[in-house]
Amino acid sequence: MTTSLPVIAVTITPIAFPDPPLLNSAGVHQPWALRAIVQVHCGDELVGLGETYGDAPHLALLGRAAGALAGLDVFDLAGLRSRIAAAVGVVDAPDRHGLTGGSSAEKTLARIVSPFEVALLDLQGQVTERPVHALLGGKVRETVPFSAYLFYKWAGHPGAEPDEYGEALDPAGIVAQARRMIDRYGFRSIKLKGGVFPPEQEINAIRALRVAFPDMPLRLDPNCAWTVDTSVKVAEETAGLLEYLEDPTAGLAGMAEVAALAPMPLATNMCVVRFADLPESVARGSVGIVLADHHYWGGLTASAHLATICRTWGLGLSMHSNSHLGISLAAMTHLAAATPNLTYAVDTHMPWQLGVDVVAEPLHFIDGSVTVPDAPGLGVSLDQDALARLHENYLTCGIRERDDTAYMRLFEPGYTKRRPRW
């Protein structure tokens, strides 16, 4: 006889935490990053955790979804998706920054399902006394390597004191930033967020990083800031320097043109962002590496399905990151631990959060990697005091939706988001 373990209640808490002025092709990060923490409650005082975006339109959709989950068996992931789809309906909710590719109703639904699915897997693990990676097929690695994620940045937000990373607006600043991050966390690969300055300047930064770190894999991601012709020129000038070039230009057709001529593989988190994108991408040869992100692919099991498809077609696999905290880091670590063909170091923004977190005992980077937790579920628990503080930040920060372009215009009134810009 099977016993159901029903969802009793769902709590969604919007939070905000300090974010540095990190530059990208859309503008610059605002002083506060927004997230939402999902708690799914069931019997025996068990609580499953999820983490997701905190923008107001997304929060509204999360609320509609949460209202439909009472009584759902925590093992019924198919029921989770169908209930949320019925509650939310057909909605296309694009983000303002556009750094994760185009929007669609399919992608919007996946983004809503994700934090609840992670929370249910956390509960399943607690009930069965198994870590989440065991529920995803089993652990294939003991540690998960992450990459140093570098950004051009101002010393601090205008009018505020400089942050501890300081200014990085030229190759010397980028190299100094890399040294600081690598000395602290031990990363063994490096990614530079480009699309900020003319390509020649960013190529010079890559060359400076190669001199400073001769043995480390390097990546460059301009978030579709370049034309096809510019992308090809950059690819030619960085031959032998880059592990991969990420999203140099927009669209599957444009990426295919570049991929046909580039000496290194192209990666993406912007042109392959849903399952419907995969057939055309494979047919065109648009990308060699997909950067999965469980936050908008529909959760951990959907991301595992994506990994299988990538393996079938010989595509490489890594993970994309946005500003996030420890629940997301734990989810990413479990997924990476159970994904055999995830062979590239994973992106993470955690070093930019400077220790701010909502979990009681955060996972740590040792030699650039995170040891895979073997405790039941995700292996992390909420720090309720920290959650309350970060929720208070949300209430008082005045930001309700991420908009890198609007924030940049406060300091450069004529600034426009243009893709391509060069």
Coordinates of C-alpha atoms in Angstrom, one line a residue:
M1 CA 0.0 0.0 0.0
T2 CA 1.4 3.4 -1.1
T3 CA 1.2 6.3 1.4
S4 CA 1.0 9.8 -0.1
L5 CA 3.0 12.7 1.4
P6 CA 1.0 15.7 0.5
V7 CA 2.0 19.4 0.3
I8 CA 0.5 21.2 3.2
A9 CA 1.6 24.8 2.4
V10 CA 3.9 26.8 0.3
T11 CA 5.8 30.0 1.4
I12 CA 7.4 32.4 -1.0
T13 CA 9.8 35.0 0.4
P14 CA 11.2 37.7 -1.9
I15 CA 14.7 38.8 -0.8
A16 CA 17.3 41.3 -1.9
F17 CA 21.1 41.3 -1.3
P18 CA 23.9 43.7 -2.3
D19 CA 25.2 43.4 -5.8
P20 CA 28.3 45.1 -7.2
P21 CA 28.2 47.3 -10.3
L22 CA 29.0 44.6 -12.8
L23 CA 28.9 45.7 -16.4
N24 CA 27.5 43.7 -19.3
S25 CA 26.0 44.2 -22.8
A26 CA 22.6 45.3 -21.3
G27 CA 24.1 47.9 -18.9
V28 CA 25.1 47.5 -15.3
H29 CA 23.9 45.5 -12.2
Q30 CA 21.8 47.5 -9.8
P31 CA 22.8 47.8 -6.1
W32 CA 20.4 45.1 -5.1
A33 CA 19.9 41.7 -6.6
L34 CA 16.4 40.1 -6.3
R35 CA 15.7 36.5 -5.6
A36 CA 12.8 34.5 -4.1
I37 CA 13.1 31.6 -1.6
V38 CA 10.5 28.9 -1.9
Q39 CA 9.6 26.7 1.0
V40 CA 7.3 23.7 0.4
H41 CA 5.9 22.3 3.7
C42 CA 4.6 18.7 4.2
G43 CA 4.1 16.3 7.0
D44 CA 6.5 15.7 9.9
E45 CA 7.5 19.4 9.8
L46 CA 9.6 18.7 6.6
V47 CA 10.4 21.7 4.4
G48 CA 11.8 21.5 0.9
L49 CA 13.7 24.5 -0.5
G50 CA 14.0 26.2 -3.8
E51 CA 15.5 29.5 -5.1
T52 CA 14.5 31.5 -8.1
Y53 CA 14.2 35.0 -9.6
G54 CA 12.7 37.8 -7.5
D55 CA 11.3 40.2 -10.1
A56 CA 7.7 41.3 -9.5
P57 CA 6.1 39.7 -12.6
H58 CA 7.8 36.4 -11.7
L59 CA 6.7 36.6 -8.1
A60 CA 3.1 37.1 -9.2
L61 CA 3.2 33.9 -11.3
L62 CA 4.9 32.0 -8.4
G63 CA 2.0 33.0 -6.2
R64 CA -0.5 31.6 -8.7
A65 CA 1.4 28.4 -8.9
A66 CA 1.8 28.0 -5.2
G67 CA -2.0 28.3 -4.7
A68 CA -2.5 25.1 -6.8
L69 CA -0.1 22.8 -4.9
A70 CA -2.0 21.9 -1.7
G71 CA -2.5 18.2 -1.5
L72 CA 0.0 17.3 -4.2
D73 CA 2.1 14.3 -3.4
V74 CA 5.7 15.4 -3.2
F75 CA 6.8 12.5 -5.4
D76 CA 4.4 13.6 -8.2
L77 CA 6.6 15.7 -10.4
A78 CA 4.3 15.2 -13.4
G79 CA 1.4 16.4 -11.3
L80 CA 3.5 19.4 -10.2
R81 CA 3.9 20.6 -13.8
S82 CA 0.3 20.0 -14.9
R83 CA -1.1 21.8 -11.8
I84 CA 1.2 24.8 -12.4
A85 CA 0.4 24.9 -16.1
A86 CA -3.3 24.9 -15.3
A87 CA -3.0 27.6 -12.7
V88 CA -0.7 29.9 -14.7
G89 CA -2.2 29.4 -18.2
V90 CA -0.3 30.5 -21.3
V91 CA 1.9 33.4 -20.3
D92 CA 5.0 34.8 -21.9
A93 CA 6.8 36.9 -19.3
P94 CA 10.1 38.3 -20.7
D95 CA 12.8 39.7 -18.5
R96 CA 14.1 43.2 -19.0
H97 CA 17.8 42.4 -19.4
G98 CA 17.6 39.7 -22.0
L99 CA 20.8 38.0 -20.9
T100 CA 19.2 34.5 -20.9
G101 CA 17.9 34.6 -24.4
G102 CA 14.4 35.1 -25.9
S103 CA 11.2 34.5 -23.9
S104 CA 8.3 32.2 -24.7
A105 CA 5.3 30.7 -22.9
E106 CA 7.2 27.4 -22.7
K107 CA 10.2 29.0 -21.1
T108 CA 8.1 31.0 -18.7
L109 CA 6.3 27.9 -17.5
A110 CA 9.7 26.1 -17.0
R111 CA 10.9 29.1 -15.0
I112 CA 7.9 28.8 -12.7
V113 CA 8.1 25.1 -12.3
S114 CA 11.8 25.0 -11.4
P115 CA 12.0 26.2 -7.8
F116 CA 9.0 24.0 -6.8
E117 CA 10.5 21.0 -8.5
V118 CA 13.8 21.5 -6.6
A119 CA 11.9 21.9 -3.4
L120 CA 10.0 18.6 -4.0
L121 CA 13.3 16.8 -4.8
D122 CA 14.7 18.2 -1.6
L123 CA 11.7 16.7 0.3
Q124 CA 12.0 13.4 -1.5
G125 CA 15.6 13.2 -0.4
Q126 CA 14.7 14.0 3.2
V127 CA 11.9 11.4 3.2
T128 CA 14.1 8.6 1.6
E129 CA 17.2 9.7 3.4
R130 CA 19.0 10.1 0.1
P131 CA 20.8 13.1 -1.4
V132 CA 19.3 14.7 -4.4
H133 CA 22.1 13.5 -6.7
A134 CA 21.0 10.0 -5.9
L135 CA 17.5 10.8 -7.1
L136 CA 19.0 12.1 -10.4
G137 CA 20.8 8.9 -11.2
G138 CA 23.7 8.8 -8.8
K139 CA 26.9 10.6 -8.2
V140 CA 29.6 10.4 -10.9
R141 CA 32.0 12.9 -9.3
E142 CA 32.9 13.8 -5.7
T143 CA 33.6 17.5 -6.4
V144 CA 32.2 19.9 -8.9
P145 CA 34.6 22.4 -10.5
F146 CA 33.5 26.0 -10.9
S147 CA 35.0 28.9 -12.9
A148 CA 36.2 32.3 -11.8
Y149 CA 33.6 34.6 -13.3
L150 CA 35.2 38.0 -14.1
F151 CA 33.4 41.3 -14.9
Y152 CA 34.3 44.7 -16.0
K153 CA 33.1 46.8 -13.2
W154 CA 33.1 50.2 -11.5
A155 CA 35.0 50.6 -8.2
G156 CA 31.6 50.9 -6.5
H157 CA 28.1 52.1 -7.2
P158 CA 28.1 55.8 -7.8
G159 CA 27.8 57.7 -4.5
A160 CA 28.8 54.6 -2.5
E161 CA 32.2 53.4 -1.2
P162 CA 34.3 51.1 -3.4
D163 CA 33.7 47.4 -2.8
E164 CA 36.5 45.1 -2.0
Y165 CA 37.1 44.0 -5.6
G166 CA 37.6 47.6 -6.8
E167 CA 37.6 48.9 -10.3
A168 CA 38.3 46.7 -13.4
L169 CA 38.0 48.6 -16.6
D170 CA 41.1 47.6 -18.5
P171 CA 43.3 44.4 -18.8
A172 CA 45.3 45.2 -15.7
G173 CA 42.2 45.6 -13.7
I174 CA 40.7 42.3 -15.0
V175 CA 44.0 40.4 -14.2
A176 CA 44.0 41.9 -10.7
Q177 CA 40.4 40.8 -10.2
A178 CA 41.2 37.3 -11.4
R179 CA 44.2 37.1 -9.0
R180 CA 42.0 38.2 -6.1
M181 CA 39.3 35.7 -6.9
I182 CA 41.6 32.8 -7.6
D183 CA 43.7 33.4 -4.5
R184 CA 40.6 33.3 -2.4
Y185 CA 38.7 30.4 -4.0
G186 CA 41.2 28.5 -6.0
F187 CA 39.4 28.5 -9.3
R188 CA 41.2 26.7 -12.1
S189 CA 39.4 28.2 -15.1
I190 CA 38.4 31.8 -16.0
K191 CA 35.4 33.3 -17.8
L192 CA 35.3 37.0 -18.7
K193 CA 31.9 38.7 -19.3
G194 CA 32.5 40.8 -22.4
G195 CA 30.2 42.9 -24.6
V196 CA 31.1 46.0 -22.7
F197 CA 34.0 47.6 -24.6
P198 CA 35.1 47.5 -28.2
P199 CA 36.2 43.9 -29.1
E200 CA 39.9 44.9 -29.4
Q201 CA 40.0 45.9 -25.7
E202 CA 38.4 42.7 -24.6
I203 CA 40.8 40.6 -26.8
N204 CA 43.6 42.5 -25.0
A205 CA 42.1 41.4 -21.7
I206 CA 42.1 37.8 -22.8
R207 CA 45.7 38.1 -23.9
A208 CA 46.6 39.6 -20.5
L209 CA 44.8 36.8 -18.7
R210 CA 46.7 34.2 -20.8
V211 CA 50.1 35.7 -19.8
A212 CA 49.1 35.9 -16.2
F213 CA 47.5 32.4 -16.1
P214 CA 49.2 30.4 -18.8
D215 CA 47.7 27.1 -17.9
M216 CA 44.1 28.0 -17.2
P217 CA 41.2 27.5 -19.7
L218 CA 39.7 30.9 -20.7
R219 CA 36.2 31.8 -21.9
L220 CA 34.7 35.0 -23.3
D221 CA 31.0 35.9 -23.2
P222 CA 29.9 39.1 -24.9
N223 CA 26.1 38.3 -24.7
C224 CA 25.5 38.7 -28.4
A225 CA 27.1 42.2 -28.6
W226 CA 28.8 41.5 -32.0
T227 CA 27.8 41.0 -35.6
V228 CA 28.7 37.8 -37.4
D229 CA 31.7 39.5 -39.1
T230 CA 33.0 40.9 -35.8
S231 CA 32.5 37.5 -34.1
V232 CA 34.5 35.8 -36.7
K233 CA 37.3 38.3 -36.4
V234 CA 37.4 38.0 -32.6
A235 CA 37.4 34.2 -33.0
E236 CA 40.4 34.3 -35.4
E237 CA 42.3 36.7 -33.1
T238 CA 41.7 34.5 -30.0
A239 CA 42.6 31.3 -31.7
G240 CA 44.6 29.1 -29.2
L241 CA 43.5 31.4 -26.3
L242 CA 39.9 30.4 -25.6
E243 CA 38.4 27.1 -24.4
Y244 CA 35.2 28.4 -25.9
L245 CA 33.5 31.6 -27.1
E246 CA 30.1 32.1 -25.7
D247 CA 27.2 33.8 -27.5
P248 CA 29.2 36.1 -29.6
T249 CA 26.2 36.9 -31.9
A250 CA 22.5 36.5 -31.8
G251 CA 20.3 33.7 -33.1
L252 CA 20.9 30.2 -34.3
A253 CA 21.5 31.2 -37.9
G254 CA 24.1 33.8 -36.9
M255 CA 25.8 31.5 -34.5
A256 CA 26.0 28.8 -37.2
E257 CA 27.8 31.2 -39.5
V258 CA 30.4 32.0 -36.8
A259 CA 30.7 28.3 -35.8
A260 CA 31.6 27.3 -39.3
L261 CA 34.7 29.6 -39.3
A262 CA 35.7 29.8 -35.6
P263 CA 38.7 27.8 -34.5
M264 CA 37.1 27.1 -31.1
P265 CA 33.7 25.7 -30.1
L266 CA 30.8 28.1 -29.5
A267 CA 28.8 27.9 -26.3
T268 CA 25.4 29.3 -25.5
N269 CA 22.9 30.1 -22.8
M270 CA 21.0 32.6 -25.1
C271 CA 20.1 30.9 -28.4
V272 CA 19.4 27.4 -27.1
V273 CA 17.1 28.1 -24.1
R274 CA 14.3 25.5 -24.5
F275 CA 13.9 22.0 -25.9
A276 CA 12.3 23.4 -29.1
D277 CA 15.6 25.1 -29.9
L278 CA 17.6 22.0 -30.1
P279 CA 16.6 20.4 -33.4
E280 CA 17.5 23.6 -35.4
S281 CA 20.7 24.1 -33.5
V282 CA 21.9 20.6 -34.2
A283 CA 20.8 20.8 -37.9
R284 CA 22.7 24.1 -38.4
G285 CA 25.7 23.3 -36.2
S286 CA 25.1 26.5 -34.3
V287 CA 26.8 25.6 -31.0
G288 CA 29.2 23.0 -29.6
I289 CA 28.4 23.5 -25.9
V290 CA 25.1 24.2 -24.2
L291 CA 25.1 26.0 -20.8
A292 CA 22.2 24.5 -18.9
D293 CA 20.4 26.5 -16.2
H294 CA 17.9 24.6 -14.2
H295 CA 16.2 27.9 -13.2
Y296 CA 14.8 28.3 -16.7
W297 CA 15.0 24.8 -18.2
G298 CA 12.3 23.6 -15.8
G299 CA 14.3 22.2 -12.9
L300 CA 16.8 19.5 -12.2
T301 CA 15.1 16.5 -13.9
A302 CA 14.5 18.6 -17.1
S303 CA 18.1 19.6 -17.0
A304 CA 19.1 16.0 -16.8
H305 CA 17.0 15.3 -19.8
L306 CA 18.8 18.1 -21.6
A307 CA 22.1 16.5 -20.7
T308 CA 21.0 13.3 -22.3
I309 CA 20.0 15.0 -25.5
C310 CA 23.4 16.8 -25.6
R311 CA 25.2 13.6 -25.1
T312 CA 23.2 12.0 -27.9
W313 CA 24.2 14.7 -30.4
G314 CA 27.8 15.1 -29.2
L315 CA 27.3 18.6 -27.6
G316 CA 29.4 19.7 -24.7
L317 CA 27.7 20.8 -21.5
S318 CA 28.3 23.3 -18.7
M319 CA 26.1 25.5 -16.6
H320 CA 25.0 29.2 -16.7
S321 CA 24.8 31.4 -13.6
N322 CA 22.9 34.5 -12.6
S323 CA 23.2 36.3 -9.2
H324 CA 22.3 33.6 -6.8
L325 CA 22.7 32.2 -3.2
G326 CA 23.3 28.9 -1.5
I327 CA 20.1 27.0 -2.3
S328 CA 20.8 27.5 -6.0
L329 CA 24.5 26.6 -5.5
A330 CA 23.4 23.3 -3.8
A331 CA 21.0 22.5 -6.6
M332 CA 23.6 23.2 -9.3
T333 CA 26.1 21.0 -7.4
H334 CA 23.8 18.0 -7.1
L335 CA 22.8 18.3 -10.8
A336 CA 26.5 18.5 -11.9
A337 CA 27.4 15.6 -9.6
A338 CA 24.9 13.4 -11.4
T339 CA 25.6 14.5 -15.0
P340 CA 28.4 12.4 -16.5
N341 CA 28.8 14.6 -19.6
L342 CA 29.1 17.9 -17.8
T343 CA 32.8 18.3 -18.5
Y344 CA 33.3 22.0 -18.3
A345 CA 33.7 24.0 -15.1
V346 CA 30.4 25.6 -14.0
D347 CA 29.7 29.3 -13.8
T348 CA 28.8 30.9 -10.5
H349 CA 28.2 34.4 -9.2
M350 CA 28.7 33.4 -5.5
P351 CA 32.0 35.1 -5.0
W352 CA 30.3 38.4 -5.9
Q353 CA 27.9 38.0 -3.0
L354 CA 30.8 38.3 -0.5
G355 CA 29.5 35.7 1.9
V356 CA 25.8 36.9 2.0
D357 CA 23.6 33.8 2.0
V358 CA 20.3 32.4 3.3
V359 CA 21.6 28.9 4.2
A360 CA 22.9 28.1 7.7
E361 CA 26.0 26.2 6.5
P362 CA 26.9 27.3 3.0
L363 CA 28.8 25.1 0.6
H364 CA 32.4 26.2 0.2
F365 CA 34.8 26.4 -2.8
I366 CA 38.0 24.4 -2.1
D367 CA 40.6 24.5 -5.0
G368 CA 37.9 26.0 -7.2
S369 CA 35.4 23.1 -6.5
V370 CA 32.5 22.3 -4.3
T371 CA 32.4 18.9 -2.5
V372 CA 29.1 17.2 -3.3
P373 CA 26.9 17.0 -0.3
D374 CA 25.7 13.5 0.8
A375 CA 23.2 14.6 3.4
P376 CA 19.5 13.9 2.7
G377 CA 17.9 16.2 0.1
L378 CA 19.9 19.3 -1.0
G379 CA 22.0 19.1 2.2
V380 CA 21.4 22.7 3.1
S381 CA 18.9 24.4 5.5
L382 CA 17.6 27.9 5.9
D383 CA 19.0 30.4 8.2
Q384 CA 15.7 32.0 9.3
D385 CA 17.4 35.2 10.7
A386 CA 19.3 35.7 7.4
L387 CA 16.1 35.2 5.5
A388 CA 14.3 37.8 7.6
R389 CA 17.2 40.3 7.0
L390 CA 17.2 39.8 3.3
H391 CA 13.5 40.0 3.1
E392 CA 13.7 43.4 4.9
N393 CA 16.3 44.4 2.3
Y394 CA 13.7 43.6 -0.3
L395 CA 11.0 45.7 1.4
T396 CA 13.3 48.7 1.7
C397 CA 15.5 48.6 -1.4
G398 CA 12.9 50.1 -3.8
I399 CA 13.8 47.7 -6.6
R400 CA 11.1 45.4 -7.9
E401 CA 12.4 44.3 -11.3
R402 CA 16.0 43.9 -12.6
D403 CA 16.7 46.5 -15.3
D404 CA 20.5 46.9 -16.1
T405 CA 19.8 49.3 -18.9
A406 CA 17.6 51.7 -16.9
Y407 CA 20.2 51.8 -14.1
M408 CA 23.0 52.5 -16.6
R409 CA 21.0 55.5 -18.0
L410 CA 21.1 57.1 -14.6
F411 CA 24.8 57.8 -15.2
E412 CA 25.0 57.7 -19.0
P413 CA 21.6 59.3 -20.1
G414 CA 22.2 58.4 -23.8
Y415 CA 22.9 54.8 -23.1
T416 CA 21.0 52.3 -25.2
K417 CA 21.0 48.5 -25.2
R418 CA 22.0 47.5 -28.7
R419 CA 22.7 44.0 -30.0
P420 CA 24.8 43.9 -32.0
R421 CA 26.8 47.0 -30.8
W422 CA 30.0 46.2 -32.7

